[in-house]
Amino acid sequence: MTTAGTGHAEADRGEKGGIRTALAGLTTRGRSFLAAGVAAAICSYVLGQSDLLRVGLLLAVLPLVCATVLYRTRYRVAGSRRLSPARVPAGSEARVHLRMDNVSRLPTGLLMLQDRVPYVLGPRPRFVLDRMEAGGRREVSYRVRSDLRGRYPLGPLQLRLTDPFGMCELTRSFSTYDTLTVIPRVEPLAPVRLSGEAKGYGDGRQRSLALAGEDDVIPRGYRYGDDLRRVHWRSTARYGELMVRREEQPQRARCTVLLDTRGIAFQGAGPDSAFEWAVAGAASVLVHMLERGFSVRLLTDTGNAVPGEGGDGFAGAHQESADAAGLMMDTLAVIDHSDGAGLSRAYDVLRGGNEGLLVAFLGDLDEEQTAVLGRMRQRSPGAVAFVLDSDTWMREPSDVPGPLDGSGERLRMLREAGWTALGVPRDASLDELWRQADRERRGMAAASGGEGP
């Protein structure tokens, strides 16, 4: 939930600018009264009728007084906006709450409120607010919905004020705006074990020696706050400084989600395209693995991971899962096609090893990129690939042939390299493919004599 600060009008500088603004806001009625007043004053001078002059002055002064009062009132109305929630999955609705406060000592006239929203979120909302008393408050709300992920600005808020006589109408634009983040849809996944490890990855935990990290040695120097009962006296005497023993603590298992964003690997656009399915699949796996206790990393074909993660790119145990998931969802909300032609940059990031489970969402592959993926598999204890064939996704479901059409040869090459590789048909369920990948991994483990889960 996000709350916008109080809006401020763009104030006119100088007396002449204020007069021009006030006169420009005169309605047809106000201009007619002003013209009638001037005409009556001229006629009274020509005809010598003093009573007609009084009528003319009344007609001319009334719209000018209304414009002056309204112009001063426009800077004494405060507006704010609140989003609930500020981050919403594609296809879901968010509610925008608008609040207007009359901070002046005078009541307002009729208020017409309008908020500016992108056309993707729906029609521009407009509201008519009744006369607001001094110190009064009015609250209205509207709903927005988008099937396309992204970051959409809301605002600035515009307020149109009118006087009780309908003589003048002024528009005020507030300076504040908010951003609605539409993230990919997240599909719940079954708690299967796909890492290929006999132990440790099934529950997202493994044991390691640590209080200072994986590269620590036994023993280590005393640090402020260490328990004195862990002092290693023999090492203290040897090194001449206070040394303490390390203790075992749980360390999160790791998972890297590789998202292929190459523009040449995907065809089509829109919420039902292959690329959008891949983005939603990556989001689902990231959230699922975080919920299971894994340290996760989002990696693209350009070699870039989500900014703001740890030094090694993983959302480590020191970060809250909700914060890590939100950071990655914000990245996936605006991710787009890259200009790259290969996956070599992603392979360079994975060269260090100790990457944990590797889950890849891939577009069209040629023989060279399939070979690069084969080398990636050597850096991971378990690897699962979901391959989306653009030709299959561009055709109608009734025209889609067998699973070996198009990407079948690439799937065979990936499986020979050790991947658990699956072709993704059009409008497929990720949860069903997730379960199928687990069954295939079990079959591969049984065929090789490995240990099942």
Tab-separated table of C-alpha atoms in Angstrom:
chain	number	residue	atom	x	y	z
A	1	MET	CA	0.000	0.000	0.000
A	2	THR	CA	1.437	3.325	-1.089
A	3	THR	CA	0.366	6.797	-0.068
A	4	ALA	CA	1.140	9.812	-2.199
A	5	GLY	CA	2.115	13.061	-0.607
A	6	THR	CA	-0.105	16.074	-0.712
A	7	GLY	CA	-0.231	17.591	-4.150
A	8	HIS	CA	0.706	21.176	-4.897
A	9	ALA	CA	-0.606	23.278	-7.721
A	10	GLU	CA	1.715	24.848	-10.201
A	11	ALA	CA	1.395	28.423	-8.878
A	12	ASP	CA	1.342	31.337	-11.265
A	13	ARG	CA	4.085	33.855	-10.602
A	14	GLY	CA	3.233	37.525	-10.539
A	15	GLU	CA	0.070	39.523	-10.376
A	16	LYS	CA	-0.391	39.688	-14.152
A	17	GLY	CA	-0.086	35.921	-14.471
A	18	GLY	CA	-2.688	35.431	-11.744
A	19	ILE	CA	-5.113	37.839	-13.388
A	20	ARG	CA	-4.724	36.117	-16.739
A	21	THR	CA	-5.334	32.716	-15.170
A	22	ALA	CA	-8.443	33.896	-13.364
A	23	LEU	CA	-9.925	35.600	-16.457
A	24	ALA	CA	-9.092	32.599	-18.648
A	25	GLY	CA	-11.250	30.472	-16.372
A	26	LEU	CA	-14.429	32.450	-17.021
A	27	THR	CA	-17.208	30.241	-18.359
A	28	THR	CA	-19.631	31.205	-21.125
A	29	ARG	CA	-22.019	32.464	-18.475
A	30	GLY	CA	-19.309	34.536	-16.814
A	31	ARG	CA	-18.163	36.056	-20.114
A	32	SER	CA	-21.781	36.826	-21.004
A	33	PHE	CA	-22.328	38.587	-17.674
A	34	LEU	CA	-19.126	40.566	-18.137
A	35	ALA	CA	-20.045	41.560	-21.693
A	36	ALA	CA	-23.573	42.474	-20.633
A	37	GLY	CA	-22.217	44.588	-17.773
A	38	VAL	CA	-19.831	46.486	-20.067
A	39	ALA	CA	-22.600	47.007	-22.619
A	40	ALA	CA	-24.984	48.281	-19.928
A	41	ALA	CA	-22.334	50.706	-18.636
A	42	ILE	CA	-21.767	52.097	-22.139
A	43	CYS	CA	-25.509	52.445	-22.743
A	44	SER	CA	-25.955	54.233	-19.419
A	45	TYR	CA	-23.284	56.744	-20.455
A	46	VAL	CA	-24.862	57.283	-23.858
A	47	LEU	CA	-28.442	57.461	-22.569
A	48	GLY	CA	-27.593	59.211	-19.311
A	49	GLN	CA	-29.314	56.560	-17.180
A	50	SER	CA	-27.549	56.167	-13.809
A	51	ASP	CA	-29.705	53.200	-12.797
A	52	LEU	CA	-28.557	51.303	-15.858
A	53	LEU	CA	-24.947	51.998	-14.811
A	54	ARG	CA	-25.563	50.328	-11.454
A	55	VAL	CA	-26.968	47.259	-13.196
A	56	GLY	CA	-24.003	47.184	-15.572
A	57	LEU	CA	-21.499	47.384	-12.726
A	58	LEU	CA	-23.251	44.549	-10.894
A	59	LEU	CA	-23.223	42.363	-13.992
A	60	ALA	CA	-19.530	43.089	-14.681
A	61	VAL	CA	-18.246	42.801	-11.118
A	62	LEU	CA	-19.986	39.507	-10.277
A	63	PRO	CA	-17.932	37.243	-12.596
A	64	LEU	CA	-14.715	39.102	-11.646
A	65	VAL	CA	-15.360	38.571	-7.940
A	66	CYS	CA	-16.176	34.886	-8.534
A	67	ALA	CA	-12.949	34.439	-10.538
A	68	THR	CA	-10.854	36.137	-7.834
A	69	VAL	CA	-12.337	34.107	-4.978
A	70	LEU	CA	-12.037	30.853	-6.932
A	71	TYR	CA	-8.459	31.611	-7.904
A	72	ARG	CA	-7.484	32.084	-4.261
A	73	THR	CA	-9.403	28.968	-3.219
A	74	ARG	CA	-7.640	26.701	-5.721
A	75	TYR	CA	-4.435	26.812	-3.682
A	76	ARG	CA	-6.181	25.778	-0.472
A	77	VAL	CA	-7.338	22.334	-1.602
A	78	ALA	CA	-4.954	19.433	-0.949
A	79	GLY	CA	-5.083	16.074	-2.727
A	80	SER	CA	-3.461	12.689	-2.115
A	81	ARG	CA	-3.500	9.234	-3.698
A	82	ARG	CA	-3.149	5.771	-2.158
A	83	LEU	CA	-2.634	2.473	-3.994
A	84	SER	CA	-3.847	-0.812	-2.578
A	85	PRO	CA	-1.742	-2.758	-3.403
A	86	ALA	CA	1.118	-0.997	-5.206
A	87	ARG	CA	2.323	-4.301	-6.726
A	88	VAL	CA	-0.323	-6.479	-8.379
A	89	PRO	CA	-0.140	-9.593	-10.620
A	90	ALA	CA	-1.165	-9.252	-14.243
A	91	GLY	CA	-4.883	-9.751	-14.684
A	92	SER	CA	-5.675	-8.709	-11.099
A	93	GLU	CA	-7.225	-5.481	-9.924
A	94	ALA	CA	-5.783	-2.742	-7.747
A	95	ARG	CA	-7.776	0.017	-6.091
A	96	VAL	CA	-6.723	3.650	-6.167
A	97	HIS	CA	-8.026	5.854	-3.342
A	98	LEU	CA	-8.201	9.623	-3.865
A	99	ARG	CA	-8.613	12.067	-1.010
A	100	MET	CA	-9.346	15.784	-1.181
A	101	ASP	CA	-9.007	18.136	1.831
A	102	ASN	CA	-10.293	21.690	2.008
A	103	VAL	CA	-7.681	23.413	4.165
A	104	SER	CA	-9.165	26.890	3.750
A	105	ARG	CA	-11.724	28.690	5.891
A	106	LEU	CA	-14.110	29.037	2.981
A	107	PRO	CA	-16.324	26.343	1.472
A	108	THR	CA	-15.671	25.258	-2.078
A	109	GLY	CA	-18.068	25.045	-4.962
A	110	LEU	CA	-18.660	22.021	-7.148
A	111	LEU	CA	-15.455	19.985	-7.642
A	112	MET	CA	-14.744	17.838	-10.693
A	113	LEU	CA	-11.892	15.395	-10.072
A	114	GLN	CA	-9.929	13.581	-12.765
A	115	ASP	CA	-6.927	11.265	-12.503
A	116	ARG	CA	-4.633	10.578	-15.431
A	117	VAL	CA	-3.951	6.876	-16.068
A	118	PRO	CA	-2.425	5.011	-19.040
A	119	TYR	CA	-4.971	3.602	-21.475
A	120	VAL	CA	-3.743	0.070	-20.647
A	121	LEU	CA	-5.251	0.395	-17.171
A	122	GLY	CA	-8.689	1.408	-18.389
A	123	PRO	CA	-10.670	4.614	-18.967
A	124	ARG	CA	-9.692	7.853	-17.283
A	125	PRO	CA	-11.638	8.112	-13.990
A	126	ARG	CA	-13.726	11.238	-13.387
A	127	PHE	CA	-15.675	12.221	-10.261
A	128	VAL	CA	-18.016	15.051	-9.292
A	129	LEU	CA	-17.723	16.147	-5.654
A	130	ASP	CA	-20.362	18.201	-3.901
A	131	ARG	CA	-19.659	21.466	-2.149
A	132	MET	CA	-16.954	20.880	0.471
A	133	GLU	CA	-17.223	22.749	3.733
A	134	ALA	CA	-14.290	24.492	5.399
A	135	GLY	CA	-11.912	21.837	6.757
A	136	GLY	CA	-13.960	19.134	5.015
A	137	ARG	CA	-12.740	15.982	3.330
A	138	ARG	CA	-13.940	13.833	0.441
A	139	GLU	CA	-12.696	10.368	-0.539
A	140	VAL	CA	-13.368	8.454	-3.745
A	141	SER	CA	-11.786	5.368	-5.308
A	142	TYR	CA	-11.553	3.538	-8.618
A	143	ARG	CA	-10.133	0.249	-9.867
A	144	VAL	CA	-7.409	-0.387	-12.421
A	145	ARG	CA	-6.491	-3.627	-14.154
A	146	SER	CA	-3.908	-4.659	-16.736
A	147	ASP	CA	-3.188	-7.933	-18.486
A	148	LEU	CA	0.243	-6.618	-19.446
A	149	ARG	CA	3.026	-6.476	-16.892
A	150	GLY	CA	4.975	-3.246	-16.478
A	151	ARG	CA	5.271	-0.079	-14.420
A	152	TYR	CA	2.475	2.411	-15.031
A	153	PRO	CA	2.424	6.022	-13.778
A	154	LEU	CA	-0.759	7.302	-12.159
A	155	GLY	CA	-1.248	11.042	-12.185
A	156	PRO	CA	-0.935	13.886	-11.989
A	157	LEU	CA	-4.298	14.483	-10.369
A	158	GLN	CA	-6.394	17.246	-11.890
A	159	LEU	CA	-9.082	19.154	-10.010
A	160	ARG	CA	-11.609	21.427	-11.674
A	161	LEU	CA	-13.260	24.006	-9.386
A	162	THR	CA	-16.373	26.033	-10.114
A	163	ASP	CA	-18.074	28.819	-8.178
A	164	PRO	CA	-21.700	28.504	-6.991
A	165	PHE	CA	-22.925	30.818	-9.777
A	166	GLY	CA	-21.113	28.957	-12.552
A	167	MET	CA	-19.233	32.094	-13.575
A	168	CYS	CA	-15.695	30.682	-13.444
A	169	GLU	CA	-14.027	27.304	-13.798
A	170	LEU	CA	-10.367	26.670	-12.965
A	171	THR	CA	-8.281	23.535	-13.335
A	172	ARG	CA	-5.582	22.640	-10.844
A	173	SER	CA	-2.847	20.095	-11.631
A	174	PHE	CA	-1.100	18.470	-8.687
A	175	SER	CA	2.572	17.670	-8.939
A	176	THR	CA	2.605	14.224	-7.310
A	177	TYR	CA	2.115	10.898	-9.039
A	178	ASP	CA	2.475	7.220	-8.143
A	179	THR	CA	3.589	4.091	-9.953
A	180	LEU	CA	1.601	0.878	-10.181
A	181	THR	CA	3.780	-2.193	-10.763
A	182	VAL	CA	2.084	-5.047	-12.608
A	183	ILE	CA	4.152	-8.191	-12.038
A	184	PRO	CA	3.915	-11.531	-13.891
A	185	ARG	CA	1.354	-14.088	-12.788
A	186	VAL	CA	2.719	-16.609	-10.307
A	187	GLU	CA	1.492	-20.203	-10.556
A	188	PRO	CA	1.723	-22.406	-7.435
A	189	LEU	CA	4.063	-25.361	-7.964
A	190	ALA	CA	4.196	-28.790	-6.393
A	191	PRO	CA	6.992	-29.373	-3.808
A	192	VAL	CA	9.058	-31.796	-5.929
A	193	ARG	CA	12.837	-32.313	-5.824
A	194	LEU	CA	14.588	-31.586	-9.106
A	195	SER	CA	18.169	-30.904	-8.076
A	196	GLY	CA	19.529	-34.351	-8.639
A	197	GLU	CA	21.266	-34.306	-5.253
A	198	ALA	CA	20.778	-37.327	-3.052
A	199	LYS	CA	20.516	-35.139	0.046
A	200	GLY	CA	20.482	-31.520	1.035
A	201	TYR	CA	18.406	-29.932	-1.694
A	202	GLY	CA	15.131	-31.624	-0.958
A	203	ASP	CA	14.316	-29.273	1.881
A	204	GLY	CA	16.487	-26.381	0.797
A	205	ARG	CA	19.112	-26.953	3.527
A	206	GLN	CA	22.608	-28.303	3.813
A	207	ARG	CA	25.145	-28.089	6.585
A	208	SER	CA	28.332	-26.098	6.387
A	209	LEU	CA	30.879	-24.671	8.756
A	210	ALA	CA	30.240	-20.968	9.066
A	211	LEU	CA	30.135	-17.911	11.123
A	212	ALA	CA	32.333	-15.907	8.801
A	213	GLY	CA	31.552	-17.600	5.480
A	214	GLU	CA	32.502	-20.619	3.391
A	215	ASP	CA	36.138	-19.578	3.053
A	216	ASP	CA	36.655	-19.397	6.825
A	217	VAL	CA	39.293	-21.653	8.416
A	218	ILE	CA	39.418	-23.376	11.795
A	219	PRO	CA	39.950	-21.671	14.184
A	220	ARG	CA	39.324	-17.977	13.634
A	221	GLY	CA	40.042	-14.791	15.561
A	222	TYR	CA	37.782	-13.645	18.356
A	223	ARG	CA	35.102	-11.148	17.408
A	224	TYR	CA	33.080	-8.913	19.635
A	225	GLY	CA	30.026	-10.805	20.849
A	226	ASP	CA	31.497	-14.324	20.504
A	227	ASP	CA	30.739	-16.741	23.323
A	228	LEU	CA	33.833	-17.113	25.513
A	229	ARG	CA	32.979	-20.782	25.969
A	230	ARG	CA	34.038	-21.312	22.362
A	231	VAL	CA	37.595	-20.025	22.943
A	232	HIS	CA	40.156	-22.450	21.503
A	233	TRP	CA	42.964	-22.163	24.078
A	234	ARG	CA	45.542	-24.212	22.201
A	235	SER	CA	45.278	-22.006	19.120
A	236	THR	CA	45.218	-18.916	21.343
A	237	ALA	CA	48.574	-19.923	22.847
A	238	ARG	CA	49.976	-20.751	19.421
A	239	TYR	CA	48.993	-17.545	17.635
A	240	GLY	CA	49.280	-15.200	20.579
A	241	GLU	CA	45.738	-13.850	20.197
A	242	LEU	CA	42.306	-14.988	21.276
A	243	MET	CA	40.938	-17.651	18.907
A	244	VAL	CA	37.487	-19.261	18.860
A	245	ARG	CA	36.028	-22.426	17.311
A	246	ARG	CA	33.543	-22.305	14.486
A	247	GLU	CA	30.188	-23.945	14.741
A	248	GLU	CA	27.973	-25.570	12.160
A	249	GLN	CA	24.928	-23.688	10.999
A	250	PRO	CA	22.445	-24.318	8.214
A	251	GLN	CA	23.158	-22.771	4.843
A	252	ARG	CA	20.573	-22.321	2.150
A	253	ALA	CA	20.801	-24.448	-0.929
A	254	ARG	CA	21.092	-22.456	-4.118
A	255	CYS	CA	18.982	-22.155	-7.230
A	256	THR	CA	19.678	-20.139	-10.372
A	257	VAL	CA	16.802	-19.294	-12.700
A	258	LEU	CA	17.995	-18.518	-16.232
A	259	LEU	CA	15.592	-16.518	-18.398
A	260	ASP	CA	16.289	-16.327	-22.117
A	261	THR	CA	15.337	-12.823	-23.287
A	262	ARG	CA	16.907	-12.855	-26.764
A	263	GLY	CA	14.648	-11.120	-29.247
A	264	ILE	CA	15.529	-13.634	-31.965
A	265	ALA	CA	14.463	-16.544	-29.734
A	266	PHE	CA	10.799	-15.541	-29.420
A	267	GLN	CA	8.071	-14.570	-31.847
A	268	GLY	CA	4.779	-12.891	-31.193
A	269	ALA	CA	3.702	-10.416	-28.540
A	270	GLY	CA	0.925	-9.890	-26.046
A	271	PRO	CA	-0.095	-11.582	-22.801
A	272	ASP	CA	-0.489	-14.996	-24.491
A	273	SER	CA	2.896	-15.014	-26.236
A	274	ALA	CA	5.690	-17.479	-25.586
A	275	PHE	CA	7.929	-14.830	-24.034
A	276	GLU	CA	5.275	-13.799	-21.514
A	277	TRP	CA	4.819	-17.476	-20.583
A	278	ALA	CA	8.564	-17.765	-19.987
A	279	VAL	CA	8.615	-14.633	-17.804
A	280	ALA	CA	5.662	-15.899	-15.750
A	281	GLY	CA	7.336	-19.309	-15.442
A	282	ALA	CA	10.559	-17.755	-14.156
A	283	ALA	CA	8.576	-15.724	-11.613
A	284	SER	CA	6.727	-18.835	-10.416
A	285	VAL	CA	9.925	-20.825	-9.924
A	286	LEU	CA	11.660	-17.956	-8.105
A	287	VAL	CA	8.807	-17.554	-5.631
A	288	HIS	CA	8.472	-21.316	-5.179
A	289	MET	CA	12.166	-21.845	-4.431
A	290	LEU	CA	12.268	-18.900	-2.029
A	291	GLU	CA	9.311	-20.340	-0.146
A	292	ARG	CA	11.197	-23.638	0.155
A	293	GLY	CA	14.186	-21.933	1.726
A	294	PHE	CA	16.549	-21.723	-1.254
A	295	SER	CA	18.905	-18.850	-1.966
A	296	VAL	CA	17.898	-17.852	-5.473
A	297	ARG	CA	19.288	-15.789	-8.299
A	298	LEU	CA	17.654	-14.493	-11.459
A	299	LEU	CA	19.998	-14.554	-14.455
A	300	THR	CA	19.379	-13.496	-18.054
A	301	ASP	CA	21.179	-14.281	-21.292
A	302	THR	CA	22.984	-10.943	-21.011
A	303	GLY	CA	24.723	-12.150	-17.858
A	304	ASN	CA	22.941	-9.668	-15.625
A	305	ALA	CA	21.452	-10.692	-12.301
A	306	VAL	CA	18.907	-8.770	-10.284
A	307	PRO	CA	20.535	-5.607	-8.866
A	308	GLY	CA	20.731	-5.289	-5.122
A	309	GLU	CA	21.509	-8.916	-4.371
A	310	GLY	CA	24.513	-10.219	-2.496
A	311	GLY	CA	28.042	-10.067	-3.825
A	312	ASP	CA	27.721	-13.494	-5.448
A	313	GLY	CA	24.376	-12.640	-6.996
A	314	PHE	CA	22.242	-14.785	-4.703
A	315	ALA	CA	19.549	-13.559	-2.351
A	316	GLY	CA	21.253	-14.952	0.730
A	317	ALA	CA	19.929	-16.079	4.068
A	318	HIS	CA	20.361	-12.611	5.544
A	319	GLN	CA	17.623	-11.240	3.277
A	320	GLU	CA	13.970	-11.721	3.936
A	321	SER	CA	12.337	-13.914	1.308
A	322	ALA	CA	9.556	-11.382	0.792
A	323	ASP	CA	12.034	-8.591	0.057
A	324	ALA	CA	14.018	-10.769	-2.333
A	325	ALA	CA	10.871	-11.896	-4.119
A	326	GLY	CA	9.651	-8.301	-4.432
A	327	LEU	CA	12.956	-7.181	-5.916
A	328	MET	CA	12.902	-9.939	-8.509
A	329	MET	CA	9.239	-9.405	-9.334
A	330	ASP	CA	9.925	-5.718	-9.959
A	331	THR	CA	12.705	-6.719	-12.348
A	332	LEU	CA	10.509	-9.208	-14.190
A	333	ALA	CA	7.724	-6.628	-14.428
A	334	VAL	CA	9.774	-4.500	-16.832
A	335	ILE	CA	12.086	-7.064	-18.431
A	336	ASP	CA	12.093	-7.009	-22.224
A	337	HIS	CA	13.816	-8.607	-25.180
A	338	SER	CA	17.567	-8.202	-25.432
A	339	ASP	CA	19.630	-7.639	-28.562
A	340	GLY	CA	21.931	-10.562	-27.766
A	341	ALA	CA	22.329	-13.524	-30.067
A	342	GLY	CA	23.730	-16.113	-27.655
A	343	LEU	CA	23.958	-17.454	-24.113
A	344	SER	CA	27.728	-17.165	-23.679
A	345	ARG	CA	27.499	-14.290	-21.178
A	346	ALA	CA	25.256	-16.318	-18.929
A	347	TYR	CA	27.686	-19.214	-19.202
A	348	ASP	CA	30.542	-16.969	-18.074
A	349	VAL	CA	28.589	-16.109	-14.903
A	350	LEU	CA	28.033	-19.806	-14.195
A	351	ARG	CA	31.686	-20.749	-14.606
A	352	GLY	CA	32.384	-20.385	-10.915
A	353	GLY	CA	30.415	-23.515	-10.061
A	354	ASN	CA	28.488	-24.050	-6.831
A	355	GLU	CA	25.412	-22.650	-8.560
A	356	GLY	CA	23.000	-25.230	-7.160
A	357	LEU	CA	19.901	-26.174	-9.122
A	358	LEU	CA	19.665	-24.540	-12.553
A	359	VAL	CA	16.211	-23.913	-14.037
A	360	ALA	CA	16.175	-22.399	-17.539
A	361	PHE	CA	13.342	-20.956	-19.621
A	362	LEU	CA	14.540	-20.916	-23.205
A	363	GLY	CA	13.278	-19.799	-26.599
A	364	ASP	CA	14.370	-21.059	-30.019
A	365	LEU	CA	17.808	-22.699	-29.919
A	366	ASP	CA	20.353	-23.363	-32.613
A	367	GLU	CA	23.102	-25.965	-32.444
A	368	GLU	CA	25.673	-23.506	-31.047
A	369	GLN	CA	23.476	-22.349	-28.170
A	370	THR	CA	22.501	-25.927	-27.387
A	371	ALA	CA	26.195	-26.743	-27.033
A	372	VAL	CA	26.654	-23.789	-24.652
A	373	LEU	CA	23.779	-25.102	-22.534
A	374	GLY	CA	25.456	-28.508	-22.488
A	375	ARG	CA	28.537	-26.929	-20.940
A	376	MET	CA	26.354	-25.080	-18.418
A	377	ARG	CA	25.023	-28.404	-17.187
A	378	GLN	CA	28.507	-29.381	-16.033
A	379	ARG	CA	28.445	-26.463	-13.565
A	380	SER	CA	25.289	-27.549	-11.778
A	381	PRO	CA	24.269	-30.671	-9.808
A	382	GLY	CA	20.818	-30.511	-11.412
A	383	ALA	CA	19.420	-28.712	-14.433
A	384	VAL	CA	15.892	-28.369	-15.813
A	385	ALA	CA	15.105	-26.688	-19.141
A	386	PHE	CA	11.723	-25.558	-20.450
A	387	VAL	CA	12.077	-24.940	-24.186
A	388	LEU	CA	9.441	-22.861	-25.979
A	389	ASP	CA	9.305	-23.427	-29.743
A	390	SER	CA	8.033	-20.260	-31.426
A	391	ASP	CA	6.644	-22.160	-34.424
A	392	THR	CA	4.458	-24.195	-32.086
A	393	TRP	CA	3.222	-21.120	-30.234
A	394	MET	CA	2.429	-19.173	-33.398
A	395	ARG	CA	0.156	-21.881	-34.777
A	396	GLU	CA	-3.341	-22.781	-33.691
A	397	PRO	CA	-3.580	-25.572	-31.069
A	398	SER	CA	-5.318	-27.883	-33.560
A	399	ASP	CA	-2.410	-27.525	-35.994
A	400	VAL	CA	0.335	-28.388	-33.490
A	401	PRO	CA	2.004	-31.727	-34.406
A	402	GLY	CA	3.877	-34.112	-32.158
A	403	PRO	CA	6.354	-33.013	-29.494
A	404	LEU	CA	9.398	-33.841	-31.649
A	405	ASP	CA	8.480	-31.255	-34.253
A	406	GLY	CA	10.689	-28.152	-34.439
A	407	SER	CA	12.656	-28.271	-31.170
A	408	GLY	CA	12.693	-32.049	-30.817
A	409	GLU	CA	16.322	-32.401	-31.924
A	410	ARG	CA	17.444	-29.684	-29.492
A	411	LEU	CA	15.599	-31.393	-26.645
A	412	ARG	CA	17.382	-34.654	-27.441
A	413	MET	CA	20.772	-32.915	-27.395
A	414	LEU	CA	20.012	-31.264	-24.053
A	415	ARG	CA	18.954	-34.575	-22.516
A	416	GLU	CA	22.136	-36.217	-23.733
A	417	ALA	CA	24.074	-33.417	-22.002
A	418	GLY	CA	22.332	-34.224	-18.704
A	419	TRP	CA	19.469	-31.726	-18.747
A	420	THR	CA	15.929	-32.611	-17.786
A	421	ALA	CA	14.538	-30.917	-20.895
A	422	LEU	CA	10.859	-30.436	-21.725
A	423	GLY	CA	9.157	-28.833	-24.688
A	424	VAL	CA	6.466	-26.343	-23.735
A	425	PRO	CA	3.283	-26.564	-25.825
A	426	ARG	CA	1.015	-23.591	-26.270
A	427	ASP	CA	-0.944	-22.550	-23.153
A	428	ALA	CA	0.721	-25.290	-21.084
A	429	SER	CA	0.432	-25.458	-17.298
A	430	LEU	CA	3.763	-24.901	-15.591
A	431	ASP	CA	2.713	-27.022	-12.598
A	432	GLU	CA	2.052	-30.023	-14.849
A	433	LEU	CA	5.401	-29.556	-16.592
A	434	TRP	CA	7.062	-29.167	-13.194
A	435	ARG	CA	5.675	-32.526	-12.098
A	436	GLN	CA	6.606	-34.086	-15.421
A	437	ALA	CA	10.192	-32.860	-15.031
A	438	ASP	CA	10.329	-34.550	-11.626
A	439	ARG	CA	9.059	-37.827	-13.097
A	440	GLU	CA	11.629	-37.691	-15.899
A	441	ARG	CA	14.415	-36.949	-13.439
A	442	ARG	CA	13.363	-39.939	-11.375
A	443	GLY	CA	13.411	-42.084	-14.497
A	444	MET	CA	16.881	-40.842	-15.441
A	445	ALA	CA	18.139	-41.514	-11.908
A	446	ALA	CA	16.690	-45.028	-11.957
A	447	ALA	CA	18.164	-45.778	-15.381
A	448	SER	CA	21.633	-44.650	-14.260
A	449	GLY	CA	21.375	-46.485	-10.937
A	450	GLY	CA	21.258	-43.227	-8.962
A	451	GLU	CA	19.398	-42.655	-5.763
A	452	GLY	CA	15.866	-41.321	-5.971
A	453	PRO	CA	14.329	-38.796	-3.616
